Tab-separated table of C-alpha atoms in Angstrom:
chain	number	residue	atom	x	y	z
A	1	GLY	CA	-20.710	-3.685	-27.735
A	2	GLU	CA	-18.145	-3.749	-24.962
A	3	ASN	CA	-18.058	-6.826	-22.687
A	4	VAL	CA	-16.503	-6.565	-19.218
A	5	GLU	CA	-15.664	-9.582	-17.080
A	6	GLN	CA	-14.869	-9.204	-13.382
A	7	HIS	CA	-13.281	-11.606	-10.898
A	8	PRO	CA	-13.694	-12.761	-8.231
A	9	SER	CA	-17.422	-12.480	-7.587
A	10	THR	CA	-16.847	-12.618	-3.832
A	11	LEU	CA	-13.746	-11.808	-1.799
A	12	SER	CA	-13.241	-12.069	1.930
A	13	VAL	CA	-10.151	-10.635	3.645
A	14	GLN	CA	-8.993	-9.890	7.159
A	15	GLU	CA	-8.805	-6.274	8.240
A	16	GLY	CA	-5.434	-4.875	7.300
A	17	ASP	CA	-4.883	-7.257	4.396
A	18	SER	CA	-4.878	-6.206	0.739
A	19	ALA	CA	-7.654	-6.924	-1.758
A	20	VAL	CA	-7.325	-7.184	-5.526
A	21	ILE	CA	-10.180	-7.239	-8.033
A	22	LYS	CA	-9.501	-7.916	-11.704
A	23	CYS	CA	-11.392	-7.013	-14.858
A	24	THR	CA	-10.954	-7.655	-18.552
A	25	TYR	CA	-12.612	-5.838	-21.424
A	26	SER	CA	-13.188	-6.762	-25.030
A	27	ASP	CA	-13.122	-3.516	-27.036
A	28	SER	CA	-9.565	-2.274	-27.490
A	29	ALA	CA	-10.958	1.184	-28.334
A	30	SER	CA	-12.327	1.676	-24.780
A	31	ASN	CA	-10.537	4.614	-23.217
A	32	TYR	CA	-11.963	5.154	-19.750
A	33	PHE	CA	-12.063	2.701	-16.838
A	34	PRO	CA	-13.858	3.716	-13.636
A	35	TRP	CA	-14.459	1.754	-10.458
A	36	TYR	CA	-17.626	2.159	-8.432
A	37	LYS	CA	-18.366	1.145	-4.850
A	38	GLN	CA	-21.913	0.275	-3.846
A	39	GLU	CA	-22.700	-0.090	-0.166
A	40	LEU	CA	-25.785	-2.008	0.868
A	41	GLY	CA	-28.933	-0.116	-0.055
A	42	LYS	CA	-27.045	2.782	-1.591
A	43	ARG	CA	-26.251	4.006	-5.073
A	44	PRO	CA	-22.946	3.220	-6.808
A	45	GLN	CA	-20.301	5.853	-6.116
A	46	LEU	CA	-17.205	6.522	-8.188
A	47	ILE	CA	-14.070	5.794	-6.160
A	48	ILE	CA	-11.289	5.960	-8.731
A	49	ASP	CA	-10.873	5.973	-12.486
A	50	ILE	CA	-8.119	5.675	-15.053
A	51	ARG	CA	-7.814	6.754	-18.640
A	52	SER	CA	-6.235	4.718	-21.377
A	53	ASN	CA	-3.123	6.895	-21.596
A	54	VAL	CA	-2.175	6.113	-17.970
A	55	GLY	CA	-0.863	2.816	-16.579
A	56	GLU	CA	-1.438	3.331	-12.878
A	57	LYS	CA	-3.225	5.723	-10.560
A	58	LYS	CA	-3.261	5.909	-6.755
A	59	ASP	CA	-5.522	7.617	-4.255
A	60	GLN	CA	-4.532	6.930	-0.657
A	61	ARG	CA	-5.259	3.227	-0.010
A	62	ILE	CA	-6.698	2.447	-3.425
A	63	ALA	CA	-4.917	2.094	-6.746
A	64	VAL	CA	-5.866	1.024	-10.227
A	65	THR	CA	-3.598	-0.457	-12.877
A	66	LEU	CA	-4.288	-0.769	-16.590
A	67	ASN	CA	-2.665	-3.073	-19.130
A	68	LYS	CA	-3.961	-1.986	-22.527
A	69	THR	CA	-2.155	-4.724	-24.406
A	70	ALA	CA	-3.825	-7.430	-22.356
A	71	LYS	CA	-7.074	-5.430	-22.050
A	72	HIS	CA	-6.943	-5.923	-18.327
A	73	PHE	CA	-7.303	-3.580	-15.348
A	74	SER	CA	-7.280	-4.116	-11.603
A	75	LEU	CA	-8.310	-2.437	-8.374
A	76	HIS	CA	-5.978	-2.716	-5.398
A	77	ILE	CA	-7.054	-1.837	-1.873
A	78	THR	CA	-4.370	-1.864	0.805
A	79	GLU	CA	-4.789	-1.901	4.596
A	80	THR	CA	-8.430	-2.867	4.250
A	81	GLN	CA	-10.930	-1.670	6.845
A	82	PRO	CA	-14.440	-2.925	7.703
A	83	GLU	CA	-15.920	0.131	5.984
A	84	ASP	CA	-14.397	-1.096	2.714
A	85	SER	CA	-17.000	-3.896	2.761
A	86	ALA	CA	-19.240	-3.316	-0.265
A	87	VAL	CA	-19.835	-4.428	-3.841
A	88	TYR	CA	-17.262	-3.072	-6.277
A	89	PHE	CA	-17.958	-2.663	-9.999
A	90	CYS	CA	-15.460	-2.098	-12.744
A	91	ALA	CA	-16.516	-0.521	-16.022
A	92	ALA	CA	-15.150	0.258	-19.452
A	93	SER	CA	-16.294	3.055	-21.681
A	94	LEU	CA	-15.873	4.264	-25.200
A	95	ALA	CA	-19.343	5.386	-26.202
A	96	ASP	CA	-21.557	3.998	-23.456
A	97	MET	CA	-20.448	2.586	-20.086
A	98	ARG	CA	-20.485	-1.195	-19.579
A	99	PHE	CA	-20.054	-2.729	-16.148
A	100	GLY	CA	-18.672	-5.958	-14.773
A	101	ALA	CA	-20.908	-8.215	-12.679
A	102	GLY	CA	-19.462	-6.924	-9.413
A	103	THR	CA	-17.311	-8.216	-6.553
A	104	ARG	CA	-18.713	-8.473	-3.054
A	105	LEU	CA	-15.834	-7.598	-0.719
A	106	THR	CA	-16.132	-8.503	2.952
A	107	VAL	CA	-13.502	-7.227	5.375
A	108	LYS	CA	-13.532	-9.172	8.630
A	109	PRO	CA	-12.493	-7.244	11.746
B	1	LYS	CA	-25.944	21.325	-6.359
B	2	ALA	CA	-28.796	18.799	-6.495
B	3	GLY	CA	-27.901	15.257	-7.416
B	4	VAL	CA	-29.644	12.856	-9.767
B	5	THR	CA	-33.270	12.421	-8.743
B	6	GLN	CA	-35.300	9.350	-9.583
B	7	THR	CA	-39.017	8.866	-9.024
B	8	PRO	CA	-40.755	6.853	-7.831
B	9	ARG	CA	-38.341	5.166	-5.442
B	10	TYR	CA	-40.468	2.057	-5.000
B	11	LEU	CA	-43.336	0.612	-6.956
B	12	ILE	CA	-45.242	-2.621	-7.263
B	13	LYS	CA	-46.911	-3.723	-10.466
B	14	THR	CA	-48.530	-6.893	-11.750
B	15	ARG	CA	-47.628	-8.868	-14.834
B	16	GLY	CA	-48.877	-7.332	-18.051
B	17	GLN	CA	-48.977	-3.787	-16.717
B	18	GLN	CA	-46.673	-1.023	-17.835
B	19	VAL	CA	-44.512	1.346	-15.827
B	20	THR	CA	-42.853	4.707	-16.363
B	21	LEU	CA	-39.815	5.797	-14.368
B	22	SER	CA	-38.458	9.316	-14.254
B	23	CYS	CA	-34.942	10.706	-13.900
B	24	SER	CA	-33.873	14.316	-13.406
B	25	PRO	CA	-30.151	14.737	-14.063
B	26	ILE	CA	-27.703	17.052	-12.391
B	27	SER	CA	-28.115	20.571	-13.707
B	28	GLY	CA	-25.940	21.034	-16.778
B	29	HIS	CA	-25.622	17.320	-17.515
B	30	ARG	CA	-27.034	16.539	-20.932
B	31	SER	CA	-26.452	12.776	-20.996
B	32	VAL	CA	-28.660	10.313	-19.136
B	33	SER	CA	-28.066	6.561	-19.019
B	34	TRP	CA	-30.304	3.841	-17.633
B	35	TYR	CA	-29.213	0.577	-16.042
B	36	GLN	CA	-31.023	-2.457	-14.700
B	37	GLN	CA	-29.535	-3.977	-11.551
B	38	THR	CA	-30.451	-7.463	-10.420
B	39	PRO	CA	-28.653	-9.668	-7.865
B	40	GLY	CA	-25.724	-11.423	-9.499
B	41	GLN	CA	-26.150	-9.623	-12.831
B	42	GLY	CA	-24.441	-6.384	-12.034
B	43	LEU	CA	-25.457	-3.275	-13.908
B	44	GLN	CA	-26.962	-4.041	-17.300
B	45	PHE	CA	-26.950	-1.126	-19.746
B	46	LEU	CA	-30.367	-0.219	-21.123
B	47	PHE	CA	-29.838	2.976	-23.122
B	48	GLU	CA	-28.262	6.406	-23.153
B	49	TYR	CA	-29.811	9.686	-24.207
B	50	PHE	CA	-28.063	12.896	-25.151
B	51	SER	CA	-29.828	16.060	-26.250
B	52	GLU	CA	-33.149	14.240	-26.643
B	53	THR	CA	-31.626	11.542	-28.894
B	54	GLN	CA	-30.983	7.922	-28.029
B	55	ARG	CA	-27.265	7.622	-28.560
B	56	ASN	CA	-26.661	4.018	-27.480
B	57	LYS	CA	-28.801	0.994	-26.674
B	58	GLY	CA	-28.163	-2.229	-24.790
B	59	ASN	CA	-29.508	-5.706	-25.445
B	60	PHE	CA	-32.990	-5.428	-24.035
B	61	PRO	CA	-36.287	-6.247	-25.761
B	62	GLY	CA	-38.398	-3.569	-27.353
B	63	ARG	CA	-40.668	-3.532	-24.270
B	64	PHE	CA	-38.032	-1.274	-22.747
B	65	SER	CA	-38.056	2.221	-24.154
B	66	GLY	CA	-37.074	5.677	-23.113
B	67	ARG	CA	-37.009	9.301	-24.032
B	68	GLN	CA	-35.382	12.538	-23.040
B	69	PHE	CA	-36.952	15.947	-22.857
B	70	SER	CA	-35.519	19.330	-23.781
B	71	ASN	CA	-34.668	20.009	-20.112
B	72	SER	CA	-32.599	16.765	-20.091
B	73	ARG	CA	-35.057	14.931	-17.833
B	74	SER	CA	-35.520	11.377	-18.971
B	75	GLU	CA	-38.161	8.709	-18.636
B	76	MET	CA	-38.023	5.008	-19.265
B	77	ASN	CA	-41.025	2.835	-19.902
B	78	VAL	CA	-41.467	-0.896	-19.614
B	79	SER	CA	-44.570	-2.356	-21.210
B	80	THR	CA	-46.169	-5.763	-20.688
B	81	LEU	CA	-44.277	-6.334	-17.462
B	82	GLU	CA	-42.844	-9.768	-16.711
B	83	LEU	CA	-41.765	-11.211	-13.367
B	84	GLY	CA	-38.149	-11.029	-14.527
B	85	ASP	CA	-38.399	-7.254	-14.864
B	86	SER	CA	-38.283	-6.964	-11.074
B	87	ALA	CA	-35.090	-5.024	-10.436
B	88	LEU	CA	-33.527	-1.793	-9.296
B	89	TYR	CA	-33.497	0.658	-12.203
B	90	LEU	CA	-30.673	3.134	-11.935
B	91	CYS	CA	-30.329	6.331	-13.837
B	92	ALA	CA	-27.014	8.133	-14.210
B	93	SER	CA	-26.313	11.549	-15.595
B	94	SER	CA	-22.942	12.380	-16.987
B	95	LEU	CA	-20.612	15.100	-17.953
B	96	THR	CA	-17.774	14.481	-20.352
B	97	VAL	CA	-14.515	15.412	-18.637
B	98	SER	CA	-11.378	15.296	-20.794
B	99	GLY	CA	-13.036	12.765	-23.072
B	100	ALA	CA	-14.273	10.563	-20.213
B	101	ASN	CA	-17.971	10.026	-19.543
B	102	VAL	CA	-18.120	10.401	-15.734
B	103	LEU	CA	-21.382	8.943	-14.397
B	104	THR	CA	-23.240	10.063	-11.282
B	105	PHE	CA	-26.019	7.717	-10.213
B	106	GLY	CA	-29.424	8.366	-8.743
B	107	ALA	CA	-30.780	6.326	-5.846
B	108	GLY	CA	-32.780	4.113	-8.177
B	109	SER	CA	-36.369	3.003	-8.641
B	110	ARG	CA	-37.068	-0.435	-7.200
B	111	LEU	CA	-39.686	-2.220	-9.286
B	112	THR	CA	-41.415	-5.336	-8.044
B	113	VAL	CA	-43.567	-7.257	-10.504
B	114	LEU	CA	-46.065	-9.684	-8.982
C-alpha cells in the first residue's frame, strides 16, 4: 500500500514567520493529497487539499504544492499566528487514505 | 447536518478482554474508515468499509476486525486486548467528490488497556 513520509516531526517558529512541512509518497498512482490540522484534544480537520492534476493551491495564508514527478508535496503557512499551533498531517490517497506521522508546529508569540 | 458520531468516547479494559467501538457516519456517506492514533505514530489505517463490504485493509493483526451495517453505521472490534492497543481510535466517513475521497473525522474513542 501507499507509504507517506513527513518531515519535520516538530517545527517551532516565531509569530509572523513562515512554516513549511514536506511529505513524500510512494505510490505514483495516488491522486489526492489532503492536509489535516489536529489541535490538542480535538479531531483532525481538513484545511486544504490538492488533486494530482494541479501543481499548487492557495487559501489565504496556507498553500500546498505538488511535484508528481518527485512524488513530493508541501504545506506552506505564511504569517504564522499562535492559533496555527497544532499537529499537521499530510495524506495521500488512491483507494484508501494513508497519513504521514505528523508535524507538531509551535508558533511562539 | 450531524457529524460523525463515535461511541463510547472513553473506555478502560484489561488485557485479554475484547472491545467494540461504534461509528455513525454523516448522513449520505457510505464509506467509513478506521484509524488508530498513538503518540508519534500518526494515523495508522485499519480498514475501510463501503456498502457493507470491507474495501481496503491496513497492516493490523486479525484481532482487529470490523463490519458495516446497511445503514452505513460501522463497528470495529478488538479481541484479546494487549497493552499496546491503548490508543485513540478514529472513525472517518467520506464522500467521493470529483474522484477524491474527502474524509470527515469523528471525535474518537480513547481506549486504555490496563
